[in-house]
Each structure stands twice: as structure tokens, then as C-alpha cells.
């Protein structure tokens, strides 16, 4: 790492929303020299988003940078998003974007500008853990905690990352800080879950627009008997009950999706529960090989099988093929292929992988 980088300088991802603006405000109050960076994932440019970010920078009195990253975002995030749905999986685009696009762009900008630190408005913290090294730590607010989304960040990025909102106990604290400084976005509504979806558009609509054509196939039961016809794998996800277009006089759920045979298996709610969850393409920030560190082998951790899930106790094992098995104390409902399972050692992110 370049030792000439200035530890008082910070490049902050500035979206123009209240979270990133308040993060900048808190850093300024601590004496950092903050530059706001707006990365535009759209082509042509998102004039409204860029204008909001520029206005926030002007109100804060900080320099402003604009980067259009449409091309790399398209290749890395959008392509993966479409491909995963075509394969009957349910992706989380933020998990892919953060290490490969968002934080890489911030680090590159920081290196160019001579800044040691980068920052974002995520509700999480960083720490140097005795066994894990530089790690993402849960935010103070259990409700807003976004550590799950950051599990694939490397230790070299975490070392340079400032997350000022991690100490806040609620979103309202961020809004209150913004109101105190009369910032224009203090009461702005929360942004939508998937940033690249036009407002009011469903993910299925978006996929159709991107040329992903759903191929109808069969609903089947656990014994392989045909129950009816589905409208394409991209329209369904594990655990789904509503919108199936088929009735049985009792609740039925999507319990399996088979892209090879283009079938969707329907079953009872109890069929969705399992104690073991297996993940591939695992990532552990301080493991050179990317594999489970020795001290976590057969160790008890807590794990989340989706962003909104409650952490649950589990033990980790490396399978002969290199995948990770998490065996939970209590059965988990609807572990969904394509989503991430994230492992916590105490309140620190130890790593995770994509559910298979």
C-alpha cells in the first residue's frame, strides 16, 4: 500500500440520499477532508441522481466527483442478475456489486486523489479482530444493520473503510443530524431495494425488457407428477405461495426449481425447512485460499440465510469438494439458491457464500 496516502482524506460514495450525506457530515465533524463521489450506473446518465448528489456536496461544502460506471456495472452486475434468474436462482445484486464495482471504484478514486480512506453510508462498522483480522462488524442498529451486504469485501478494503453510520441506533438519528444542518434530503424517502430497477417496475418486467424470455414448463409434486404449467422459472422463487396460478384447496409452496428440466416442485410448508445449508463460491476476507479458516472448522457461529433473516446458531464444515456445510441447531425455512449465507463470529462477519 502507498504510504504517501493522506489519512485525513476520504473519498465517500455520495448518492444524494440522506444516509450518504449524513455519513459525510459526521466525517466532516471529525475533521476529515471529504470528497463526494457519485457513481452512475445508467446510460445515458442519471441526471436526477447526479444532481441530487451534487446538491448534497454543495450543501456540505465538499468537492464532488462524477464517474459513469455503466459498462462495468452492466458486465458484472446486470449480466449476473439476468443469468442467475435464468438458472432458477434468486440473486442479490448488492452482494455482487459491492466488492466488484462500488468499493473497487471508491478505492481507485482514493488512490488517484491521494486519500487513504473510503467511506459509505452503510449501517455497519469495521474492526481489527484478534482472529479475523480486519473485519466488518454489525452496526449498532439491529434493524438497520447492513453487514450482510458487505461480507465479500477483502481485508485490504476494510482496513481503509470508514462507516460513520454504524454507531447510530436508528435511521431517525441520521435524519435528525441532517435536519439540524438543514440538509435538503433529511426527510427523503428510503431508496428502493434494487437500485437499477425503474420505480414501479418488477424484477420480472425488467428481465423481460432485458431479453430474458421465460420458458413455460411444468409444476410437479415431490413424486414427479405433473400438477399444471408454470410461466417460466424467472417468475418464481423458493418459498413462494402467492401468484402460482394454481389451487389445491390448501396452501402450496415452491420447494424446488430445476432449470435443467424446467420444472418447479410444489409442496407443503414443512418441506421448506432444513437444518443443513450448503454454499459454494465461498469467501473469507482473511483467508488467502478463500476457504474456511482452520479455527472456524466445526466451530459454532451464527449465520443468516438472507438479508432479513434472524441470525441462527450453526456449525461449519468443509465438504470434500470444497463447499461449506452449515448445520443449524434449528431448521431454517426456505434457504434459497442464489442468495447468500453469511457467517458471524461474535458480531463480526467471518465470511459466507452463495447457497446451492
mmCIF file of C-alpha atoms in Angstrom:
data_model
loop_
_atom_site.group_PDB
_atom_site.id
_atom_site.type_symbol
_atom_site.label_atom_id
_atom_site.label_comp_id
_atom_site.label_asym_id
_atom_site.label_seq_id
_atom_site.Cartn_x
_atom_site.Cartn_y
_atom_site.Cartn_z
ATOM 1 C CA UNK A 1 0.000 0.000 0.000
ATOM 2 C CA UNK A 2 1.198 3.505 -0.835
ATOM 3 C CA UNK A 3 2.311 5.038 2.475
ATOM 4 C CA UNK A 4 2.032 8.525 0.982
ATOM 5 C CA UNK A 5 -1.771 8.374 1.033
ATOM 6 C CA UNK A 6 -3.242 11.035 3.311
ATOM 7 C CA UNK A 7 -5.094 9.575 6.321
ATOM 8 C CA UNK A 8 -7.175 12.728 6.715
ATOM 9 C CA UNK A 9 -8.592 12.463 3.197
ATOM 10 C CA UNK A 10 -11.716 10.406 2.484
ATOM 11 C CA UNK A 11 -13.492 9.531 -0.758
ATOM 12 C CA UNK A 12 -17.130 8.925 0.131
ATOM 13 C CA UNK A 13 -19.757 7.283 -2.069
ATOM 14 C CA UNK A 14 -22.340 10.071 -2.286
ATOM 15 C CA UNK A 15 -25.713 9.098 -3.750
ATOM 16 C CA UNK A 16 -27.555 12.255 -2.778
ATOM 17 C CA UNK A 17 -29.655 10.335 -0.241
ATOM 18 C CA UNK A 18 -29.820 11.084 3.466
ATOM 19 C CA UNK A 19 -27.590 8.181 4.568
ATOM 20 C CA UNK A 20 -24.521 9.013 2.485
ATOM 21 C CA UNK A 21 -24.996 12.744 3.090
ATOM 22 C CA UNK A 22 -25.168 12.243 6.863
ATOM 23 C CA UNK A 23 -22.120 9.961 6.693
ATOM 24 C CA UNK A 24 -20.206 12.805 5.024
ATOM 25 C CA UNK A 25 -21.462 15.240 7.660
ATOM 26 C CA UNK A 26 -20.254 13.031 10.525
ATOM 27 C CA UNK A 27 -16.823 12.647 8.923
ATOM 28 C CA UNK A 28 -16.507 16.407 8.441
ATOM 29 C CA UNK A 29 -17.328 16.901 12.115
ATOM 30 C CA UNK A 30 -14.434 14.569 12.961
ATOM 31 C CA UNK A 31 -12.037 16.695 10.926
ATOM 32 C CA UNK A 32 -11.714 14.583 7.775
ATOM 33 C CA UNK A 33 -11.329 16.156 4.346
ATOM 34 C CA UNK A 34 -14.207 14.547 2.471
ATOM 35 C CA UNK A 35 -14.745 14.325 -1.279
ATOM 36 C CA UNK A 36 -18.090 13.014 -2.540
ATOM 37 C CA UNK A 37 -18.068 10.524 -5.421
ATOM 38 C CA UNK A 38 -21.240 9.778 -7.365
ATOM 39 C CA UNK A 39 -21.095 6.641 -9.483
ATOM 40 C CA UNK A 40 -23.649 6.495 -12.237
ATOM 41 C CA UNK A 41 -24.728 3.020 -13.368
ATOM 42 C CA UNK A 42 -27.039 4.284 -16.101
ATOM 43 C CA UNK A 43 -26.520 5.098 -19.777
ATOM 44 C CA UNK A 44 -27.422 7.805 -20.656
ATOM 45 C CA UNK A 45 -26.514 9.355 -17.335
ATOM 46 C CA UNK A 46 -28.915 9.564 -14.412
ATOM 47 C CA UNK A 47 -29.221 13.353 -14.395
ATOM 48 C CA UNK A 48 -31.619 13.415 -11.451
ATOM 49 C CA UNK A 49 -29.380 11.246 -9.257
ATOM 50 C CA UNK A 50 -26.217 13.135 -10.167
ATOM 51 C CA UNK A 51 -27.935 16.469 -9.498
ATOM 52 C CA UNK A 52 -29.045 15.318 -6.031
ATOM 53 C CA UNK A 53 -25.523 14.151 -5.174
ATOM 54 C CA UNK A 54 -24.017 17.397 -6.468
ATOM 55 C CA UNK A 55 -26.510 19.420 -4.441
ATOM 56 C CA UNK A 56 -25.607 17.442 -1.299
ATOM 57 C CA UNK A 57 -21.906 18.129 -1.908
ATOM 58 C CA UNK A 58 -22.610 21.842 -2.355
ATOM 59 C CA UNK A 59 -24.598 21.997 0.892
ATOM 60 C CA UNK A 60 -21.797 20.208 2.717
ATOM 61 C CA UNK A 61 -19.147 22.378 1.076
ATOM 62 C CA UNK A 62 -17.108 19.424 -0.195
ATOM 63 C CA UNK A 63 -15.514 18.612 -3.580
ATOM 64 C CA UNK A 64 -17.602 16.468 -5.929
ATOM 65 C CA UNK A 65 -16.526 13.754 -8.376
ATOM 66 C CA UNK A 66 -18.662 12.027 -11.011
ATOM 67 C CA UNK A 67 -17.891 8.612 -12.504
ATOM 68 C CA UNK A 68 -20.004 6.760 -15.049
ATOM 69 C CA UNK A 69 -19.517 3.046 -14.368
ATOM 70 C CA UNK A 70 -22.321 1.804 -16.608
ATOM 71 C CA UNK A 71 -20.106 -0.524 -18.639
ATOM 72 C CA UNK A 72 -18.555 -2.429 -15.728
ATOM 73 C CA UNK A 73 -21.892 -2.466 -13.872
ATOM 74 C CA UNK A 74 -23.590 -3.933 -16.928
ATOM 75 C CA UNK A 75 -20.977 -6.664 -17.376
ATOM 76 C CA UNK A 76 -20.604 -7.522 -13.702
ATOM 77 C CA UNK A 77 -23.953 -6.954 -12.013
ATOM 78 C CA UNK A 78 -26.715 -6.871 -14.640
ATOM 79 C CA UNK A 79 -25.364 -9.851 -16.594
ATOM 80 C CA UNK A 80 -25.121 -11.887 -13.383
ATOM 81 C CA UNK A 81 -28.613 -10.787 -12.294
ATOM 82 C CA UNK A 82 -30.206 -11.957 -15.555
ATOM 83 C CA UNK A 83 -28.170 -15.156 -15.760
ATOM 84 C CA UNK A 84 -28.983 -16.204 -12.195
ATOM 85 C CA UNK A 85 -32.724 -15.829 -12.710
ATOM 86 C CA UNK A 86 -32.499 -17.806 -15.957
ATOM 87 C CA UNK A 87 -30.868 -20.600 -13.945
ATOM 88 C CA UNK A 88 -33.694 -20.688 -11.415
ATOM 89 C CA UNK A 89 -31.707 -18.878 -8.739
ATOM 90 C CA UNK A 90 -32.598 -15.727 -6.787
ATOM 91 C CA UNK A 91 -29.651 -13.314 -6.784
ATOM 92 C CA UNK A 92 -28.819 -10.407 -4.508
ATOM 93 C CA UNK A 93 -27.201 -7.830 -6.817
ATOM 94 C CA UNK A 94 -25.805 -5.687 -3.963
ATOM 95 C CA UNK A 95 -23.645 -8.588 -2.771
ATOM 96 C CA UNK A 96 -22.102 -8.816 -6.259
ATOM 97 C CA UNK A 97 -21.833 -5.065 -6.821
ATOM 98 C CA UNK A 98 -20.182 -4.078 -3.547
ATOM 99 C CA UNK A 99 -16.778 -5.786 -3.927
ATOM 100 C CA UNK A 100 -16.569 -5.852 -7.723
ATOM 101 C CA UNK A 101 -17.914 -2.412 -8.603
ATOM 102 C CA UNK A 102 -18.818 0.019 -5.821
ATOM 103 C CA UNK A 103 -15.867 -0.404 -3.468
ATOM 104 C CA UNK A 104 -13.382 -1.016 -6.271
ATOM 105 C CA UNK A 105 -14.435 2.318 -7.802
ATOM 106 C CA UNK A 106 -14.020 4.043 -4.431
ATOM 107 C CA UNK A 107 -10.550 2.574 -3.874
ATOM 108 C CA UNK A 108 -9.402 3.533 -7.378
ATOM 109 C CA UNK A 109 -10.647 7.093 -6.836
ATOM 110 C CA UNK A 110 -8.980 7.277 -3.415
ATOM 111 C CA UNK A 111 -5.653 6.148 -4.883
ATOM 112 C CA UNK A 112 -5.899 8.768 -7.635
ATOM 113 C CA UNK A 113 -6.809 11.527 -5.189
ATOM 114 C CA UNK A 114 -4.167 10.564 -2.619
ATOM 115 C CA UNK A 115 -6.732 9.599 0.038
ATOM 116 C CA UNK A 116 -6.142 6.696 2.406
ATOM 117 C CA UNK A 117 -9.778 6.263 3.399
ATOM 118 C CA UNK A 118 -13.014 5.499 1.610
ATOM 119 C CA UNK A 119 -16.472 5.697 3.176
ATOM 120 C CA UNK A 120 -20.127 4.861 2.534
ATOM 121 C CA UNK A 121 -23.475 5.330 4.259
ATOM 122 C CA UNK A 122 -23.885 1.661 5.195
ATOM 123 C CA UNK A 123 -25.128 0.855 8.693
ATOM 124 C CA UNK A 124 -22.212 -1.327 9.777
ATOM 125 C CA UNK A 125 -18.830 -0.974 11.471
ATOM 126 C CA UNK A 126 -15.249 -2.106 10.940
ATOM 127 C CA UNK A 127 -12.842 -3.581 13.449
ATOM 128 C CA UNK A 128 -9.479 -5.317 13.696
ATOM 129 C CA UNK A 129 -10.350 -8.653 15.249
ATOM 130 C CA UNK A 130 -7.738 -10.780 17.035
ATOM 131 C CA UNK A 131 -8.547 -13.879 14.937
ATOM 132 C CA UNK A 132 -10.324 -12.497 11.880
ATOM 133 C CA UNK A 133 -8.079 -9.505 11.211
ATOM 134 C CA UNK A 134 -9.736 -6.501 9.558
ATOM 135 C CA UNK A 135 -13.448 -7.311 9.543
ATOM 136 C CA UNK A 136 -16.905 -5.916 9.015
ATOM 137 C CA UNK A 137 -18.819 -5.696 12.285
ATOM 138 C CA UNK A 138 -22.556 -5.438 12.810
ATOM 139 C CA UNK A 139 -23.973 -1.938 13.189
ATOM 140 C CA UNK A 140 -25.412 -0.735 16.494
ATOM 141 C CA UNK A 141 -28.890 -0.755 14.973
ATOM 142 C CA UNK A 142 -30.100 -4.338 14.666
ATOM 143 C CA UNK A 143 -32.962 -3.173 12.450
ATOM 144 C CA UNK A 144 -30.749 -1.246 10.001
ATOM 145 C CA UNK A 145 -27.611 -3.428 10.145
ATOM 146 C CA UNK A 146 -26.178 -3.929 6.636
ATOM 147 C CA UNK A 147 -23.108 -6.023 7.469
ATOM 148 C CA UNK A 148 -24.632 -8.924 5.498
ATOM 149 C CA UNK A 149 -24.293 -6.932 2.262
ATOM 150 C CA UNK A 150 -20.576 -6.328 2.845
ATOM 151 C CA UNK A 151 -19.418 -9.892 3.538
ATOM 152 C CA UNK A 152 -17.390 -10.209 0.331
ATOM 153 C CA UNK A 153 -15.167 -7.186 0.995
ATOM 154 C CA UNK A 154 -11.473 -8.036 1.329
ATOM 155 C CA UNK A 155 -9.493 -7.157 4.450
ATOM 156 C CA UNK A 156 -7.390 -4.715 2.400
ATOM 157 C CA UNK A 157 -10.547 -2.743 1.571
ATOM 158 C CA UNK A 158 -11.952 -2.958 5.112
ATOM 159 C CA UNK A 159 -8.696 -1.527 6.522
ATOM 160 C CA UNK A 160 -9.333 1.663 4.528
ATOM 161 C CA UNK A 161 -13.100 1.813 5.081
ATOM 162 C CA UNK A 162 -14.932 4.264 7.345
ATOM 163 C CA UNK A 163 -18.583 3.577 8.171
ATOM 164 C CA UNK A 164 -19.749 6.515 10.303
ATOM 165 C CA UNK A 165 -23.417 5.429 10.433
ATOM 166 C CA UNK A 166 -22.512 2.163 12.160
ATOM 167 C CA UNK A 167 -22.665 3.806 15.577
ATOM 168 C CA UNK A 168 -26.208 5.125 15.084
ATOM 169 C CA UNK A 169 -29.105 3.332 16.739
ATOM 170 C CA UNK A 170 -31.702 4.174 14.093
ATOM 171 C CA UNK A 171 -32.299 5.810 10.724
ATOM 172 C CA UNK A 172 -34.074 8.603 12.573
ATOM 173 C CA UNK A 173 -30.739 9.592 14.145
ATOM 174 C CA UNK A 174 -29.321 10.096 10.647
ATOM 175 C CA UNK A 175 -32.352 12.153 9.637
ATOM 176 C CA UNK A 176 -32.112 14.246 12.813
ATOM 177 C CA UNK A 177 -28.449 15.049 12.123
ATOM 178 C CA UNK A 178 -29.366 16.084 8.576
ATOM 179 C CA UNK A 179 -32.284 18.226 9.791
ATOM 180 C CA UNK A 180 -30.033 20.014 12.257
ATOM 181 C CA UNK A 181 -27.887 21.190 9.334
ATOM 182 C CA UNK A 182 -30.958 21.956 7.188
ATOM 183 C CA UNK A 183 -29.899 19.432 4.553
ATOM 184 C CA UNK A 184 -32.404 19.178 1.704
ATOM 185 C CA UNK A 185 -32.704 15.389 1.863
ATOM 186 C CA UNK A 186 -33.288 14.989 5.621
ATOM 187 C CA UNK A 187 -36.800 13.594 5.123
ATOM 188 C CA UNK A 188 -36.286 11.969 1.746
ATOM 189 C CA UNK A 189 -37.983 8.574 1.398
ATOM 190 C CA UNK A 190 -35.827 5.460 1.572
ATOM 191 C CA UNK A 191 -34.352 4.217 -1.687
ATOM 192 C CA UNK A 192 -35.736 1.042 -3.256
ATOM 193 C CA UNK A 193 -34.122 -2.331 -2.677
ATOM 194 C CA UNK A 194 -32.703 -2.837 -6.198
ATOM 195 C CA UNK A 195 -31.180 0.448 -7.347
ATOM 196 C CA UNK A 196 -31.294 -0.216 -11.105
ATOM 197 C CA UNK A 197 -34.990 -1.136 -11.314
ATOM 198 C CA UNK A 198 -37.122 1.769 -12.551
ATOM 199 C CA UNK A 199 -39.661 2.796 -9.916
ATOM 200 C CA UNK A 200 -42.812 0.699 -10.117
ATOM 201 C CA UNK A 201 -41.191 -1.982 -12.288
ATOM 202 C CA UNK A 202 -40.974 -5.576 -11.030
ATOM 203 C CA UNK A 203 -37.851 -7.666 -11.469
ATOM 204 C CA UNK A 204 -39.806 -9.929 -13.859
ATOM 205 C CA UNK A 205 -40.734 -6.919 -16.023
ATOM 206 C CA UNK A 206 -37.106 -5.832 -16.011
ATOM 207 C CA UNK A 207 -35.878 -9.267 -17.081
ATOM 208 C CA UNK A 208 -38.364 -9.340 -19.960
ATOM 209 C CA UNK A 209 -37.128 -5.928 -21.067
ATOM 210 C CA UNK A 210 -33.563 -7.258 -20.968
ATOM 211 C CA UNK A 211 -34.397 -10.106 -23.317
ATOM 212 C CA UNK A 212 -34.821 -12.862 -20.729
ATOM 213 C CA UNK A 213 -37.753 -14.802 -22.153
ATOM 214 C CA UNK A 214 -39.479 -17.034 -19.585
ATOM 215 C CA UNK A 215 -39.998 -20.553 -20.914
ATOM 216 C CA UNK A 216 -43.187 -22.220 -19.640
ATOM 217 C CA UNK A 217 -42.769 -25.618 -18.014
ATOM 218 C CA UNK A 218 -44.413 -27.984 -15.563
ATOM 219 C CA UNK A 219 -45.313 -27.685 -11.915
ATOM 220 C CA UNK A 220 -44.726 -31.115 -10.381
ATOM 221 C CA UNK A 221 -45.162 -32.709 -6.964
ATOM 222 C CA UNK A 222 -42.397 -34.442 -4.981
ATOM 223 C CA UNK A 223 -43.085 -37.701 -6.840
ATOM 224 C CA UNK A 224 -42.756 -36.054 -10.248
ATOM 225 C CA UNK A 225 -46.453 -35.984 -11.112
ATOM 226 C CA UNK A 226 -47.466 -33.024 -13.287
ATOM 227 C CA UNK A 227 -49.747 -30.572 -11.471
ATOM 228 C CA UNK A 228 -50.043 -27.813 -14.049
ATOM 229 C CA UNK A 229 -47.973 -25.334 -16.040
ATOM 230 C CA UNK A 230 -45.740 -22.526 -14.774
ATOM 231 C CA UNK A 231 -44.942 -19.341 -16.717
ATOM 232 C CA UNK A 232 -41.134 -19.537 -16.605
ATOM 233 C CA UNK A 233 -38.613 -20.009 -13.786
ATOM 234 C CA UNK A 234 -37.777 -16.294 -13.602
ATOM 235 C CA UNK A 235 -41.248 -15.551 -12.213
ATOM 236 C CA UNK A 236 -40.841 -17.701 -9.086
ATOM 237 C CA UNK A 237 -38.652 -18.141 -6.037
ATOM 238 C CA UNK A 238 -38.251 -20.714 -3.264
ATOM 239 C CA UNK A 239 -40.948 -20.368 -0.598
ATOM 240 C CA UNK A 240 -43.380 -18.558 -2.892
ATOM 241 C CA UNK A 241 -47.061 -19.280 -2.251
ATOM 242 C CA UNK A 242 -48.986 -16.470 -3.933
ATOM 243 C CA UNK A 243 -49.214 -15.873 -7.652
ATOM 244 C CA UNK A 244 -48.741 -19.505 -8.682
ATOM 245 C CA UNK A 245 -51.932 -19.536 -10.752
ATOM 246 C CA UNK A 246 -52.836 -22.956 -9.427
ATOM 247 C CA UNK A 247 -55.014 -24.010 -6.467
ATOM 248 C CA UNK A 248 -55.357 -27.207 -4.455
ATOM 249 C CA UNK A 249 -57.708 -26.304 -1.629
ATOM 250 C CA UNK A 250 -54.702 -25.939 0.672
ATOM 251 C CA UNK A 251 -51.579 -23.749 0.700
ATOM 252 C CA UNK A 252 -48.783 -24.994 -1.577
ATOM 253 C CA UNK A 253 -45.290 -23.570 -1.904
ATOM 254 C CA UNK A 254 -42.394 -23.584 -4.353
ATOM 255 C CA UNK A 255 -39.927 -26.002 -2.748
ATOM 256 C CA UNK A 256 -37.538 -26.684 -5.656
ATOM 257 C CA UNK A 257 -36.655 -25.261 -9.064
ATOM 258 C CA UNK A 258 -34.920 -27.415 -11.668
ATOM 259 C CA UNK A 259 -33.532 -25.379 -14.601
ATOM 260 C CA UNK A 260 -32.250 -28.492 -16.386
ATOM 261 C CA UNK A 261 -35.751 -29.929 -16.724
ATOM 262 C CA UNK A 262 -37.538 -26.566 -16.443
ATOM 263 C CA UNK A 263 -39.746 -27.852 -13.626
ATOM 264 C CA UNK A 264 -40.920 -26.314 -10.371
ATOM 265 C CA UNK A 265 -41.704 -28.651 -7.485
ATOM 266 C CA UNK A 266 -44.597 -27.697 -5.224
ATOM 267 C CA UNK A 267 -45.043 -28.969 -1.691
ATOM 268 C CA UNK A 268 -46.101 -28.184 1.852
ATOM 269 C CA UNK A 269 -44.678 -25.509 4.111
ATOM 270 C CA UNK A 270 -42.853 -28.174 6.152
ATOM 271 C CA UNK A 271 -40.938 -29.209 3.016
ATOM 272 C CA UNK A 272 -39.175 -25.826 3.056
ATOM 273 C CA UNK A 273 -37.380 -26.482 6.352
ATOM 274 C CA UNK A 274 -33.877 -27.955 6.591
ATOM 275 C CA UNK A 275 -31.064 -27.991 9.124
ATOM 276 C CA UNK A 276 -28.222 -28.107 6.596
ATOM 277 C CA UNK A 277 -27.456 -25.349 4.110
ATOM 278 C CA UNK A 278 -24.623 -25.802 1.599
ATOM 279 C CA UNK A 279 -22.874 -22.910 -0.101
ATOM 280 C CA UNK A 280 -20.334 -22.580 -2.891
ATOM 281 C CA UNK A 281 -18.104 -19.772 -4.152
ATOM 282 C CA UNK A 282 -17.362 -19.023 -0.517
ATOM 283 C CA UNK A 283 -15.377 -16.002 0.595
ATOM 284 C CA UNK A 284 -13.496 -15.393 3.834
ATOM 285 C CA UNK A 285 -11.802 -11.956 3.926
ATOM 286 C CA UNK A 286 -8.659 -13.078 5.704
ATOM 287 C CA UNK A 287 -8.198 -16.477 4.067
ATOM 288 C CA UNK A 288 -5.690 -16.412 1.215
ATOM 289 C CA UNK A 289 -7.265 -19.520 -0.335
ATOM 290 C CA UNK A 290 -10.815 -18.264 0.139
ATOM 291 C CA UNK A 291 -11.559 -21.409 2.122
ATOM 292 C CA UNK A 292 -12.868 -21.796 5.659
ATOM 293 C CA UNK A 293 -10.106 -20.850 8.155
ATOM 294 C CA UNK A 294 -8.974 -23.745 10.352
ATOM 295 C CA UNK A 295 -10.227 -22.160 13.567
ATOM 296 C CA UNK A 296 -13.755 -21.999 12.124
ATOM 297 C CA UNK A 297 -13.818 -25.674 11.087
ATOM 298 C CA UNK A 298 -16.534 -27.326 13.215
ATOM 299 C CA UNK A 299 -16.832 -24.047 15.110
ATOM 300 C CA UNK A 300 -20.136 -22.685 16.326
ATOM 301 C CA UNK A 301 -21.086 -19.452 14.584
ATOM 302 C CA UNK A 302 -24.271 -17.581 13.845
ATOM 303 C CA UNK A 303 -25.480 -17.402 10.262
ATOM 304 C CA UNK A 304 -28.087 -15.577 8.182
ATOM 305 C CA UNK A 305 -29.549 -17.261 5.080
ATOM 306 C CA UNK A 306 -30.916 -13.974 3.712
ATOM 307 C CA UNK A 307 -30.586 -10.295 4.474
ATOM 308 C CA UNK A 308 -33.789 -10.072 6.530
ATOM 309 C CA UNK A 309 -33.310 -13.393 8.363
ATOM 310 C CA UNK A 310 -32.598 -13.609 12.068
ATOM 311 C CA UNK A 311 -29.103 -14.917 12.898
ATOM 312 C CA UNK A 312 -29.195 -18.562 13.984
ATOM 313 C CA UNK A 313 -26.581 -20.845 15.567
ATOM 314 C CA UNK A 314 -24.792 -23.252 13.230
ATOM 315 C CA UNK A 315 -21.608 -25.313 12.883
ATOM 316 C CA UNK A 316 -19.434 -25.091 9.786
ATOM 317 C CA UNK A 317 -17.706 -27.926 7.936
ATOM 318 C CA UNK A 318 -15.701 -28.050 4.717
ATOM 319 C CA UNK A 319 -17.006 -30.726 2.343
ATOM 320 C CA UNK A 320 -14.619 -32.859 0.222
ATOM 321 C CA UNK A 321 -15.438 -30.758 -2.870
ATOM 322 C CA UNK A 322 -14.535 -27.511 -1.077
ATOM 323 C CA UNK A 323 -18.067 -26.288 -0.491
ATOM 324 C CA UNK A 324 -19.140 -25.259 3.010
ATOM 325 C CA UNK A 325 -21.842 -27.028 5.012
ATOM 326 C CA UNK A 326 -23.629 -25.067 7.724
ATOM 327 C CA UNK A 327 -25.610 -27.304 10.086
ATOM 328 C CA UNK A 328 -28.067 -25.265 12.131
ATOM 329 C CA UNK A 329 -29.282 -26.054 15.640
ATOM 330 C CA UNK A 330 -32.808 -25.331 14.418
ATOM 331 C CA UNK A 331 -34.257 -25.895 10.959
ATOM 332 C CA UNK A 332 -34.227 -22.902 8.637
ATOM 333 C CA UNK A 333 -37.063 -22.046 6.259
ATOM 334 C CA UNK A 334 -36.650 -21.568 2.513
ATOM 335 C CA UNK A 335 -32.885 -21.448 2.053
ATOM 336 C CA UNK A 336 -32.865 -20.079 -1.487
ATOM 337 C CA UNK A 337 -30.233 -20.910 -4.143
ATOM 338 C CA UNK A 338 -28.519 -17.732 -5.316
ATOM 339 C CA UNK A 339 -28.969 -15.916 -2.016
ATOM 340 C CA UNK A 340 -26.004 -15.601 0.333
ATOM 341 C CA UNK A 341 -25.470 -17.296 3.654
ATOM 342 C CA UNK A 342 -23.300 -15.074 5.849
ATOM 343 C CA UNK A 343 -21.373 -16.336 8.882
ATOM 344 C CA UNK A 344 -20.746 -14.284 12.025
ATOM 345 C CA UNK A 345 -18.071 -14.910 14.651
ATOM 346 C CA UNK A 346 -19.480 -12.952 17.558
ATOM 347 C CA UNK A 347 -20.700 -9.722 15.971
ATOM 348 C CA UNK A 348 -18.075 -9.781 13.209
ATOM 349 C CA UNK A 349 -18.533 -11.063 9.668
ATOM 350 C CA UNK A 350 -16.358 -14.150 9.203
ATOM 351 C CA UNK A 351 -17.337 -14.861 5.591
ATOM 352 C CA UNK A 352 -20.033 -16.546 3.584
ATOM 353 C CA UNK A 353 -21.023 -17.985 0.237
ATOM 354 C CA UNK A 354 -23.825 -18.487 -2.265
ATOM 355 C CA UNK A 355 -26.498 -21.003 -1.300
ATOM 356 C CA UNK A 356 -26.773 -24.032 -3.579
#
